[in-house]
Amino acid sequence: DAGITQSPRHKVTETGTPVTLRCHQTENHRYMYWYRQDPGHGLRLIHYSYGVKDTDKGEVSDGYSVSRSKTEDFLLTLESATSSQTSVYFCAISQGHEQYFGPGTRLTVT
Amino acid sequence: AQSVTQLDSHVSVSEGTPVLLRCNYSSSYSPSLFWYVQHPNKGLQLLLKYTSAATLVKGINGFEAEFKKSETSFHLTKPSAHMSDAAEYFCVVSRGFRIQGAQKLVFGQGTRLTINP
């Protein structure tokens, strides 16, 4: 499982509140990614990181920000949650050609 | 630009019969291709990968896939389905270049595989 954990695993929040999801890895991987999974869309990349303090946008980055202050942690923040951000969020690391995924966080915005 | 089309949103087979999940891709570069599996309420697990070596790729749990450049296809097969194969399967293409060394994946929409007893 590449030593990836995500927290929380489930969260219900109200529209307009900020939310932070955490991805933690224990194997010193340089590259980390945040995806969201929605029915009929597969997974779509939100943001990724290529090192401490080095991040860039993916294809669905609007309404999201990220931070990586240390190698092991990659945080995803919804600045003001909306119902369209109800989704399952997956963190991943890449190792060579392969990506390995965390267990996911199910977020519901009411 | 890279893209992936999974030709069936749902496939249903009987236990012990062959499985075929179809995937076509579009890529401006020589692609890397993957199949991932997701069991209900679980994360994604890598089944197999193609990275310009052998065109017939063997993966875990008896799955294999064949890269056919002339048909731009990367179909997933298994000779005999097992009940535990019931899951969602994603065909994935890696973008042909890496930004700052990062690897960008493009996912298909997924195929739900149902196994009938």
JSON list of C-alpha atoms in Angstrom, two decimals:
[
{"chain": "A", "resi": 1, "resn": "ASP", "atom": "CA", "xyz": [0.00, 0.00, 0.00]},
{"chain": "A", "resi": 2, "resn": "ALA", "atom": "CA", "xyz": [3.11, 2.26, -0.22]},
{"chain": "A", "resi": 3, "resn": "GLY", "atom": "CA", "xyz": [2.52, 3.42, 3.35]},
{"chain": "A", "resi": 4, "resn": "ILE", "atom": "CA", "xyz": [-0.20, 5.94, 2.50]},
{"chain": "A", "resi": 5, "resn": "THR", "atom": "CA", "xyz": [-2.82, 6.98, 5.00]},
{"chain": "A", "resi": 6, "resn": "GLN", "atom": "CA", "xyz": [-5.57, 9.56, 4.67]},
{"chain": "A", "resi": 7, "resn": "SER", "atom": "CA", "xyz": [-7.48, 11.39, 7.36]},
{"chain": "A", "resi": 8, "resn": "PRO", "atom": "CA", "xyz": [-10.27, 11.73, 8.06]},
{"chain": "A", "resi": 9, "resn": "ARG", "atom": "CA", "xyz": [-11.76, 8.75, 6.25]},
{"chain": "A", "resi": 10, "resn": "HIS", "atom": "CA", "xyz": [-15.26, 10.21, 6.36]},
{"chain": "A", "resi": 11, "resn": "LYS", "atom": "CA", "xyz": [-16.42, 13.77, 6.86]},
{"chain": "A", "resi": 12, "resn": "VAL", "atom": "CA", "xyz": [-19.71, 15.61, 6.65]},
{"chain": "A", "resi": 13, "resn": "THR", "atom": "CA", "xyz": [-19.52, 19.37, 6.53]},
{"chain": "A", "resi": 14, "resn": "GLU", "atom": "CA", "xyz": [-21.74, 22.33, 5.74]},
{"chain": "A", "resi": 15, "resn": "THR", "atom": "CA", "xyz": [-21.62, 24.54, 2.68]},
{"chain": "A", "resi": 16, "resn": "GLY", "atom": "CA", "xyz": [-19.26, 27.46, 3.12]},
{"chain": "A", "resi": 17, "resn": "THR", "atom": "CA", "xyz": [-17.01, 25.92, 5.75]},
{"chain": "A", "resi": 18, "resn": "PRO", "atom": "CA", "xyz": [-13.30, 25.26, 5.15]},
{"chain": "A", "resi": 19, "resn": "VAL", "atom": "CA", "xyz": [-12.17, 21.64, 5.12]},
{"chain": "A", "resi": 20, "resn": "THR", "atom": "CA", "xyz": [-8.66, 20.16, 5.18]},
{"chain": "A", "resi": 21, "resn": "LEU", "atom": "CA", "xyz": [-7.86, 16.61, 4.19]},
{"chain": "A", "resi": 22, "resn": "ARG", "atom": "CA", "xyz": [-4.54, 15.06, 5.06]},
{"chain": "A", "resi": 23, "resn": "CYS", "atom": "CA", "xyz": [-2.41, 12.58, 3.17]},
{"chain": "A", "resi": 24, "resn": "HIS", "atom": "CA", "xyz": [0.51, 11.01, 5.01]},
{"chain": "A", "resi": 25, "resn": "GLN", "atom": "CA", "xyz": [3.21, 8.74, 3.57]},
{"chain": "A", "resi": 26, "resn": "THR", "atom": "CA", "xyz": [6.03, 7.01, 5.34]},
{"chain": "A", "resi": 27, "resn": "GLU", "atom": "CA", "xyz": [8.37, 6.09, 2.47]},
{"chain": "A", "resi": 28, "resn": "ASN", "atom": "CA", "xyz": [9.88, 9.44, 1.52]},
{"chain": "A", "resi": 29, "resn": "HIS", "atom": "CA", "xyz": [8.29, 9.63, -1.93]},
{"chain": "A", "resi": 30, "resn": "ARG", "atom": "CA", "xyz": [8.92, 12.86, -3.79]},
{"chain": "A", "resi": 31, "resn": "TYR", "atom": "CA", "xyz": [5.74, 13.02, -5.86]},
{"chain": "A", "resi": 32, "resn": "MET", "atom": "CA", "xyz": [2.27, 13.17, -4.34]},
{"chain": "A", "resi": 33, "resn": "TYR", "atom": "CA", "xyz": [-1.14, 13.71, -5.90]},
{"chain": "A", "resi": 34, "resn": "TRP", "atom": "CA", "xyz": [-4.73, 14.52, -4.97]},
{"chain": "A", "resi": 35, "resn": "TYR", "atom": "CA", "xyz": [-7.61, 13.17, -7.04]},
{"chain": "A", "resi": 36, "resn": "ARG", "atom": "CA", "xyz": [-11.36, 13.23, -6.76]},
{"chain": "A", "resi": 37, "resn": "GLN", "atom": "CA", "xyz": [-13.58, 10.36, -7.86]},
{"chain": "A", "resi": 38, "resn": "ASP", "atom": "CA", "xyz": [-17.11, 10.94, -9.10]},
{"chain": "A", "resi": 39, "resn": "PRO", "atom": "CA", "xyz": [-19.46, 8.49, -10.84]},
{"chain": "A", "resi": 40, "resn": "GLY", "atom": "CA", "xyz": [-18.91, 8.42, -14.59]},
{"chain": "A", "resi": 41, "resn": "HIS", "atom": "CA", "xyz": [-15.68, 10.42, -14.41]},
{"chain": "A", "resi": 42, "resn": "GLY", "atom": "CA", "xyz": [-13.07, 8.01, -13.14]},
{"chain": "A", "resi": 43, "resn": "LEU", "atom": "CA", "xyz": [-10.45, 9.90, -11.13]},
{"chain": "A", "resi": 44, "resn": "ARG", "atom": "CA", "xyz": [-9.49, 13.47, -11.94]},
{"chain": "A", "resi": 45, "resn": "LEU", "atom": "CA", "xyz": [-6.35, 15.22, -10.79]},
{"chain": "A", "resi": 46, "resn": "ILE", "atom": "CA", "xyz": [-6.82, 18.19, -8.48]},
{"chain": "A", "resi": 47, "resn": "HIS", "atom": "CA", "xyz": [-3.25, 19.15, -7.52]},
{"chain": "A", "resi": 48, "resn": "TYR", "atom": "CA", "xyz": [0.10, 17.49, -7.31]},
{"chain": "A", "resi": 49, "resn": "SER", "atom": "CA", "xyz": [3.42, 18.07, -5.58]},
{"chain": "A", "resi": 50, "resn": "TYR", "atom": "CA", "xyz": [6.94, 17.45, -6.87]},
{"chain": "A", "resi": 51, "resn": "GLY", "atom": "CA", "xyz": [8.72, 18.31, -3.63]},
{"chain": "A", "resi": 52, "resn": "VAL", "atom": "CA", "xyz": [8.46, 20.21, -0.38]},
{"chain": "A", "resi": 53, "resn": "LYS", "atom": "CA", "xyz": [6.75, 23.53, -1.07]},
{"chain": "A", "resi": 54, "resn": "ASP", "atom": "CA", "xyz": [6.54, 22.64, -4.80]},
{"chain": "A", "resi": 55, "resn": "THR", "atom": "CA", "xyz": [3.00, 22.15, -6.07]},
{"chain": "A", "resi": 56, "resn": "ASP", "atom": "CA", "xyz": [1.02, 22.66, -9.25]},
{"chain": "A", "resi": 57, "resn": "LYS", "atom": "CA", "xyz": [-2.55, 22.53, -10.48]},
{"chain": "A", "resi": 58, "resn": "GLY", "atom": "CA", "xyz": [-4.29, 19.60, -12.07]},
{"chain": "A", "resi": 59, "resn": "GLU", "atom": "CA", "xyz": [-7.36, 19.57, -14.27]},
{"chain": "A", "resi": 60, "resn": "VAL", "atom": "CA", "xyz": [-10.00, 20.33, -11.58]},
{"chain": "A", "resi": 61, "resn": "SER", "atom": "CA", "xyz": [-8.18, 22.68, -9.19]},
{"chain": "A", "resi": 62, "resn": "ASP", "atom": "CA", "xyz": [-10.79, 25.45, -8.83]},
{"chain": "A", "resi": 63, "resn": "GLY", "atom": "CA", "xyz": [-11.91, 25.77, -5.20]},
{"chain": "A", "resi": 64, "resn": "TYR", "atom": "CA", "xyz": [-8.99, 23.75, -3.86]},
{"chain": "A", "resi": 65, "resn": "SER", "atom": "CA", "xyz": [-5.57, 24.61, -2.48]},
{"chain": "A", "resi": 66, "resn": "VAL", "atom": "CA", "xyz": [-2.73, 22.40, -1.29]},
{"chain": "A", "resi": 67, "resn": "SER", "atom": "CA", "xyz": [0.32, 22.64, 0.88]},
{"chain": "A", "resi": 68, "resn": "ARG", "atom": "CA", "xyz": [3.35, 20.48, 1.45]},
{"chain": "A", "resi": 69, "resn": "SER", "atom": "CA", "xyz": [5.56, 21.73, 4.24]},
{"chain": "A", "resi": 70, "resn": "LYS", "atom": "CA", "xyz": [7.31, 18.39, 4.76]},
{"chain": "A", "resi": 71, "resn": "THR", "atom": "CA", "xyz": [7.91, 15.37, 2.59]},
{"chain": "A", "resi": 72, "resn": "GLU", "atom": "CA", "xyz": [5.50, 13.05, 4.35]},
{"chain": "A", "resi": 73, "resn": "ASP", "atom": "CA", "xyz": [2.38, 15.26, 4.41]},
{"chain": "A", "resi": 74, "resn": "PHE", "atom": "CA", "xyz": [0.29, 16.67, 1.56]},
{"chain": "A", "resi": 75, "resn": "LEU", "atom": "CA", "xyz": [-2.74, 18.67, 2.61]},
{"chain": "A", "resi": 76, "resn": "LEU", "atom": "CA", "xyz": [-5.78, 19.44, 0.48]},
{"chain": "A", "resi": 77, "resn": "THR", "atom": "CA", "xyz": [-7.95, 22.39, 1.55]},
{"chain": "A", "resi": 78, "resn": "LEU", "atom": "CA", "xyz": [-11.41, 23.27, 0.35]},
{"chain": "A", "resi": 79, "resn": "GLU", "atom": "CA", "xyz": [-11.46, 26.95, 1.09]},
{"chain": "A", "resi": 80, "resn": "SER", "atom": "CA", "xyz": [-15.26, 27.23, 1.19]},
{"chain": "A", "resi": 81, "resn": "ALA", "atom": "CA", "xyz": [-16.91, 23.89, 0.63]},
{"chain": "A", "resi": 82, "resn": "THR", "atom": "CA", "xyz": [-19.73, 23.60, -1.91]},
{"chain": "A", "resi": 83, "resn": "SER", "atom": "CA", "xyz": [-22.13, 20.74, -2.63]},
{"chain": "A", "resi": 84, "resn": "SER", "atom": "CA", "xyz": [-20.32, 20.10, -5.94]},
{"chain": "A", "resi": 85, "resn": "GLN", "atom": "CA", "xyz": [-17.27, 19.11, -3.90]},
{"chain": "A", "resi": 86, "resn": "THR", "atom": "CA", "xyz": [-19.09, 16.14, -2.40]},
{"chain": "A", "resi": 87, "resn": "SER", "atom": "CA", "xyz": [-16.87, 13.32, -3.62]},
{"chain": "A", "resi": 88, "resn": "VAL", "atom": "CA", "xyz": [-14.37, 10.66, -2.67]},
{"chain": "A", "resi": 89, "resn": "TYR", "atom": "CA", "xyz": [-10.84, 12.04, -2.49]},
{"chain": "A", "resi": 90, "resn": "PHE", "atom": "CA", "xyz": [-7.78, 9.91, -3.10]},
{"chain": "A", "resi": 91, "resn": "CYS", "atom": "CA", "xyz": [-4.17, 10.69, -2.43]},
{"chain": "A", "resi": 92, "resn": "ALA", "atom": "CA", "xyz": [-1.44, 8.95, -4.42]},
{"chain": "A", "resi": 93, "resn": "ILE", "atom": "CA", "xyz": [2.32, 8.71, -4.70]},
{"chain": "A", "resi": 94, "resn": "SER", "atom": "CA", "xyz": [4.31, 7.78, -7.79]},
{"chain": "A", "resi": 95, "resn": "GLN", "atom": "CA", "xyz": [7.20, 5.39, -7.89]},
{"chain": "A", "resi": 96, "resn": "GLY", "atom": "CA", "xyz": [8.73, 4.98, -11.33]},
{"chain": "A", "resi": 97, "resn": "HIS", "atom": "CA", "xyz": [5.93, 4.47, -13.82]},
{"chain": "A", "resi": 98, "resn": "GLU", "atom": "CA", "xyz": [3.39, 3.47, -11.19]},
{"chain": "A", "resi": 99, "resn": "GLN", "atom": "CA", "xyz": [1.07, 5.32, -8.86]},
{"chain": "A", "resi": 100, "resn": "TYR", "atom": "CA", "xyz": [-0.17, 3.91, -5.57]},
{"chain": "A", "resi": 101, "resn": "PHE", "atom": "CA", "xyz": [-3.29, 5.17, -3.91]},
{"chain": "A", "resi": 102, "resn": "GLY", "atom": "CA", "xyz": [-4.42, 5.75, -0.38]},
{"chain": "A", "resi": 103, "resn": "PRO", "atom": "CA", "xyz": [-7.71, 4.38, 1.01]},
{"chain": "A", "resi": 104, "resn": "GLY", "atom": "CA", "xyz": [-9.70, 7.53, 0.22]},
{"chain": "A", "resi": 105, "resn": "THR", "atom": "CA", "xyz": [-11.73, 10.12, 2.13]},
{"chain": "A", "resi": 106, "resn": "ARG", "atom": "CA", "xyz": [-15.47, 10.32, 1.59]},
{"chain": "A", "resi": 107, "resn": "LEU", "atom": "CA", "xyz": [-16.56, 13.95, 1.91]},
{"chain": "A", "resi": 108, "resn": "THR", "atom": "CA", "xyz": [-20.17, 15.05, 2.00]},
{"chain": "A", "resi": 109, "resn": "VAL", "atom": "CA", "xyz": [-21.03, 18.74, 1.82]},
{"chain": "A", "resi": 110, "resn": "THR", "atom": "CA", "xyz": [-24.59, 19.48, 2.96]},
{"chain": "B", "resi": 1, "resn": "ALA", "atom": "CA", "xyz": [-3.54, 15.19, -25.60]},
{"chain": "B", "resi": 2, "resn": "GLN", "atom": "CA", "xyz": [-4.02, 11.81, -24.01]},
{"chain": "B", "resi": 3, "resn": "SER", "atom": "CA", "xyz": [-7.45, 10.29, -23.50]},
{"chain": "B", "resi": 4, "resn": "VAL", "atom": "CA", "xyz": [-8.97, 6.94, -22.66]},
{"chain": "B", "resi": 5, "resn": "THR", "atom": "CA", "xyz": [-12.33, 5.44, -23.60]},
{"chain": "B", "resi": 6, "resn": "GLN", "atom": "CA", "xyz": [-13.68, 2.38, -21.86]},
{"chain": "B", "resi": 7, "resn": "LEU", "atom": "CA", "xyz": [-16.19, 0.97, -24.26]},
{"chain": "B", "resi": 8, "resn": "ASP", "atom": "CA", "xyz": [-18.50, -0.66, -21.71]},
{"chain": "B", "resi": 9, "resn": "SER", "atom": "CA", "xyz": [-19.75, 0.92, -18.52]},
{"chain": "B", "resi": 10, "resn": "HIS", "atom": "CA", "xyz": [-20.97, -2.45, -17.23]},
{"chain": "B", "resi": 11, "resn": "VAL", "atom": "CA", "xyz": [-19.98, -6.03, -18.08]},
{"chain": "B", "resi": 12, "resn": "SER", "atom": "CA", "xyz": [-21.70, -9.07, -16.62]},
{"chain": "B", "resi": 13, "resn": "VAL", "atom": "CA", "xyz": [-20.30, -12.62, -16.95]},
{"chain": "B", "resi": 14, "resn": "SER", "atom": "CA", "xyz": [-20.87, -15.98, -15.33]},
{"chain": "B", "resi": 15, "resn": "GLU", "atom": "CA", "xyz": [-18.34, -17.45, -12.95]},
{"chain": "B", "resi": 16, "resn": "GLY", "atom": "CA", "xyz": [-15.82, -19.58, -14.85]},
{"chain": "B", "resi": 17, "resn": "THR", "atom": "CA", "xyz": [-16.32, -17.81, -18.19]},
{"chain": "B", "resi": 18, "resn": "PRO", "atom": "CA", "xyz": [-13.85, -15.42, -19.86]},
{"chain": "B", "resi": 19, "resn": "VAL", "atom": "CA", "xyz": [-13.70, -11.74, -19.07]},
{"chain": "B", "resi": 20, "resn": "LEU", "atom": "CA", "xyz": [-13.08, -8.99, -21.65]},
{"chain": "B", "resi": 21, "resn": "LEU", "atom": "CA", "xyz": [-12.96, -5.33, -20.67]},
{"chain": "B", "resi": 22, "resn": "ARG", "atom": "CA", "xyz": [-12.33, -3.01, -23.58]},
{"chain": "B", "resi": 23, "resn": "CYS", "atom": "CA", "xyz": [-10.20, 0.12, -23.62]},
{"chain": "B", "resi": 24, "resn": "ASN", "atom": "CA", "xyz": [-9.15, 2.43, -26.44]},
{"chain": "B", "resi": 25, "resn": "TYR", "atom": "CA", "xyz": [-6.66, 5.19, -25.97]},
{"chain": "B", "resi": 26, "resn": "SER", "atom": "CA", "xyz": [-5.47, 8.31, -27.73]},
{"chain": "B", "resi": 27, "resn": "SER", "atom": "CA", "xyz": [-1.96, 9.57, -27.25]},
{"chain": "B", "resi": 28, "resn": "SER", "atom": "CA", "xyz": [0.40, 11.90, -29.05]},
{"chain": "B", "resi": 29, "resn": "TYR", "atom": "CA", "xyz": [3.35, 10.07, -27.57]},
{"chain": "B", "resi": 30, "resn": "SER", "atom": "CA", "xyz": [4.30, 6.48, -26.98]},
{"chain": "B", "resi": 31, "resn": "PRO", "atom": "CA", "xyz": [2.03, 5.85, -24.02]},
{"chain": "B", "resi": 32, "resn": "SER", "atom": "CA", "xyz": [2.31, 4.05, -20.74]},
{"chain": "B", "resi": 33, "resn": "LEU", "atom": "CA", "xyz": [-0.94, 2.24, -20.02]},
{"chain": "B", "resi": 34, "resn": "PHE", "atom": "CA", "xyz": [-2.35, 0.75, -16.85]},
{"chain": "B", "resi": 35, "resn": "TRP", "atom": "CA", "xyz": [-5.33, -1.14, -15.51]},
{"chain": "B", "resi": 36, "resn": "TYR", "atom": "CA", "xyz": [-6.44, -0.48, -11.95]},
{"chain": "B", "resi": 37, "resn": "VAL", "atom": "CA", "xyz": [-9.11, -2.33, -9.98]},
{"chain": "B", "resi": 38, "resn": "GLN", "atom": "CA", "xyz": [-11.31, -0.91, -7.25]},
{"chain": "B", "resi": 39, "resn": "HIS", "atom": "CA", "xyz": [-13.35, -3.20, -5.04]},
{"chain": "B", "resi": 40, "resn": "PRO", "atom": "CA", "xyz": [-16.42, -1.72, -3.34]},
{"chain": "B", "resi": 41, "resn": "ASN", "atom": "CA", "xyz": [-15.53, 0.98, -0.81]},
{"chain": "B", "resi": 42, "resn": "LYS", "atom": "CA", "xyz": [-11.83, 0.35, -1.31]},
{"chain": "B", "resi": 43, "resn": "GLY", "atom": "CA", "xyz": [-8.89, 2.19, -2.82]},
{"chain": "B", "resi": 44, "resn": "LEU", "atom": "CA", "xyz": [-7.37, 1.48, -6.22]},
{"chain": "B", "resi": 45, "resn": "GLN", "atom": "CA", "xyz": [-4.99, -1.38, -6.82]},
{"chain": "B", "resi": 46, "resn": "LEU", "atom": "CA", "xyz": [-2.65, -1.65, -9.80]},
{"chain": "B", "resi": 47, "resn": "LEU", "atom": "CA", "xyz": [-3.47, -4.75, -11.87]},
{"chain": "B", "resi": 48, "resn": "LEU", "atom": "CA", "xyz": [-0.88, -4.39, -14.62]},
{"chain": "B", "resi": 49, "resn": "LYS", "atom": "CA", "xyz": [1.09, -1.91, -16.69]},
{"chain": "B", "resi": 50, "resn": "TYR", "atom": "CA", "xyz": [2.48, -1.48, -20.18]},
{"chain": "B", "resi": 51, "resn": "THR", "atom": "CA", "xyz": [5.56, 0.71, -20.59]},
{"chain": "B", "resi": 52, "resn": "SER", "atom": "CA", "xyz": [6.86, -0.05, -24.12]},
{"chain": "B", "resi": 53, "resn": "ALA", "atom": "CA", "xyz": [8.32, -3.45, -23.37]},
{"chain": "B", "resi": 54, "resn": "ALA", "atom": "CA", "xyz": [6.41, -6.66, -24.20]},
{"chain": "B", "resi": 55, "resn": "THR", "atom": "CA", "xyz": [3.03, -5.97, -25.79]},
{"chain": "B", "resi": 56, "resn": "LEU", "atom": "CA", "xyz": [1.33, -8.78, -23.85]},
{"chain": "B", "resi": 57, "resn": "VAL", "atom": "CA", "xyz": [1.35, -7.83, -20.21]},
{"chain": "B", "resi": 58, "resn": "LYS", "atom": "CA", "xyz": [0.53, -10.18, -17.36]},
{"chain": "B", "resi": 59, "resn": "GLY", "atom": "CA", "xyz": [-0.84, -8.85, -14.11]},
{"chain": "B", "resi": 60, "resn": "ILE", "atom": "CA", "xyz": [-2.07, -10.07, -10.79]},
{"chain": "B", "resi": 61, "resn": "ASN", "atom": "CA", "xyz": [-4.94, -12.52, -10.23]},
{"chain": "B", "resi": 62, "resn": "GLY", "atom": "CA", "xyz": [-4.69, -14.04, -13.72]},
{"chain": "B", "resi": 63, "resn": "PHE", "atom": "CA", "xyz": [-5.43, -10.86, -15.66]},
{"chain": "B", "resi": 64, "resn": "GLU", "atom": "CA", "xyz": [-3.56, -9.85, -18.77]},
{"chain": "B", "resi": 65, "resn": "ALA", "atom": "CA", "xyz": [-3.75, -7.13, -21.39]},
{"chain": "B", "resi": 66, "resn": "GLU", "atom": "CA", "xyz": [-2.43, -6.72, -24.90]},
{"chain": "B", "resi": 67, "resn": "PHE", "atom": "CA", "xyz": [-1.16, -3.43, -26.28]},
{"chain": "B", "resi": 68, "resn": "LYS", "atom": "CA", "xyz": [-2.16, -3.05, -29.94]},
{"chain": "B", "resi": 69, "resn": "LYS", "atom": "CA", "xyz": [-0.76, 0.12, -31.42]},
{"chain": "B", "resi": 70, "resn": "SER", "atom": "CA", "xyz": [-2.49, -0.31, -34.78]},
{"chain": "B", "resi": 71, "resn": "GLU", "atom": "CA", "xyz": [-5.88, -0.49, -33.03]},
{"chain": "B", "resi": 72, "resn": "THR", "atom": "CA", "xyz": [-4.98, 1.94, -30.20]},
{"chain": "B", "resi": 73, "resn": "SER", "atom": "CA", "xyz": [-6.39, -0.62, -27.80]},
{"chain": "B", "resi": 74, "resn": "PHE", "atom": "CA", "xyz": [-5.40, -2.09, -24.45]},
{"chain": "B", "resi": 75, "resn": "HIS", "atom": "CA", "xyz": [-8.10, -4.62, -23.60]},
{"chain": "B", "resi": 76, "resn": "LEU", "atom": "CA", "xyz": [-8.08, -6.50, -20.31]},
{"chain": "B", "resi": 77, "resn": "THR", "atom": "CA", "xyz": [-8.80, -10.22, -20.27]},
{"chain": "B", "resi": 78, "resn": "LYS", "atom": "CA", "xyz": [-9.01, -13.15, -17.91]},
{"chain": "B", "resi": 79, "resn": "PRO", "atom": "CA", "xyz": [-9.67, -16.74, -19.00]},
{"chain": "B", "resi": 80, "resn": "SER", "atom": "CA", "xyz": [-11.98, -17.67, -16.15]},
{"chain": "B", "resi": 81, "resn": "ALA", "atom": "CA", "xyz": [-13.90, -15.25, -13.95]},
{"chain": "B", "resi": 82, "resn": "HIS", "atom": "CA", "xyz": [-14.06, -15.68, -10.20]},
{"chain": "B", "resi": 83, "resn": "MET", "atom": "CA", "xyz": [-16.61, -14.17, -7.85]},
{"chain": "B", "resi": 84, "resn": "SER", "atom": "CA", "xyz": [-13.86, -12.12, -6.23]},
{"chain": "B", "resi": 85, "resn": "ASP", "atom": "CA", "xyz": [-13.26, -10.33, -9.56]},
{"chain": "B", "resi": 86, "resn": "ALA", "atom": "CA", "xyz": [-16.46, -8.33, -9.12]},
{"chain": "B", "resi": 87, "resn": "ALA", "atom": "CA", "xyz": [-15.25, -4.72, -8.96]},
{"chain": "B", "resi": 88, "resn": "GLU", "atom": "CA", "xyz": [-14.77, -1.54, -10.98]},
{"chain": "B", "resi": 89, "resn": "TYR", "atom": "CA", "xyz": [-11.90, -1.47, -13.44]},
{"chain": "B", "resi": 90, "resn": "PHE", "atom": "CA", "xyz": [-10.15, 1.61, -14.76]},
{"chain": "B", "resi": 91, "resn": "CYS", "atom": "CA", "xyz": [-8.02, 1.90, -17.86]},
{"chain": "B", "resi": 92, "resn": "VAL", "atom": "CA", "xyz": [-5.43, 4.64, -17.46]},
{"chain": "B", "resi": 93, "resn": "VAL", "atom": "CA", "xyz": [-2.95, 6.36, -19.75]},
{"chain": "B", "resi": 94, "resn": "SER", "atom": "CA", "xyz": [0.08, 8.26, -18.56]},
{"chain": "B", "resi": 95, "resn": "ARG", "atom": "CA", "xyz": [0.77, 11.53, -20.26]},
{"chain": "B", "resi": 96, "resn": "GLY", "atom": "CA", "xyz": [3.67, 11.35, -22.62]},
{"chain": "B", "resi": 97, "resn": "PHE", "atom": "CA", "xyz": [5.80, 13.85, -20.74]},
{"chain": "B", "resi": 98, "resn": "ARG", "atom": "CA", "xyz": [6.48, 14.54, -17.13]},
{"chain": "B", "resi": 99, "resn": "ILE", "atom": "CA", "xyz": [6.10, 17.98, -15.66]},
{"chain": "B", "resi": 100, "resn": "GLN", "atom": "CA", "xyz": [8.83, 18.57, -13.08]},
{"chain": "B", "resi": 101, "resn": "GLY", "atom": "CA", "xyz": [9.17, 14.79, -13.06]},
{"chain": "B", "resi": 102, "resn": "ALA", "atom": "CA", "xyz": [5.58, 14.23, -11.97]},
{"chain": "B", "resi": 103, "resn": "GLN", "atom": "CA", "xyz": [3.51, 11.62, -13.73]},
{"chain": "B", "resi": 104, "resn": "LYS", "atom": "CA", "xyz": [0.06, 12.68, -14.89]},
{"chain": "B", "resi": 105, "resn": "LEU", "atom": "CA", "xyz": [-2.53, 9.96, -15.30]},
{"chain": "B", "resi": 106, "resn": "VAL", "atom": "CA", "xyz": [-5.70, 10.20, -17.35]},
{"chain": "B", "resi": 107, "resn": "PHE", "atom": "CA", "xyz": [-8.45, 7.80, -16.26]},
{"chain": "B", "resi": 108, "resn": "GLY", "atom": "CA", "xyz": [-11.20, 6.17, -18.23]},
{"chain": "B", "resi": 109, "resn": "GLN", "atom": "CA", "xyz": [-14.72, 6.33, -16.87]},
{"chain": "B", "resi": 110, "resn": "GLY", "atom": "CA", "xyz": [-14.57, 2.84, -15.45]},
{"chain": "B", "resi": 111, "resn": "THR", "atom": "CA", "xyz": [-16.21, -0.53, -16.20]},
{"chain": "B", "resi": 112, "resn": "ARG", "atom": "CA", "xyz": [-18.21, -2.27, -13.52]},
{"chain": "B", "resi": 113, "resn": "LEU", "atom": "CA", "xyz": [-17.71, -6.05, -13.70]},
{"chain": "B", "resi": 114, "resn": "THR", "atom": "CA", "xyz": [-20.44, -8.25, -12.26]},
{"chain": "B", "resi": 115, "resn": "ILE", "atom": "CA", "xyz": [-19.93, -11.98, -11.81]},
{"chain": "B", "resi": 116, "resn": "ASN", "atom": "CA", "xyz": [-23.01, -14.21, -11.84]},
{"chain": "B", "resi": 117, "resn": "PRO", "atom": "CA", "xyz": [-22.87, -17.49, -9.89]}
]
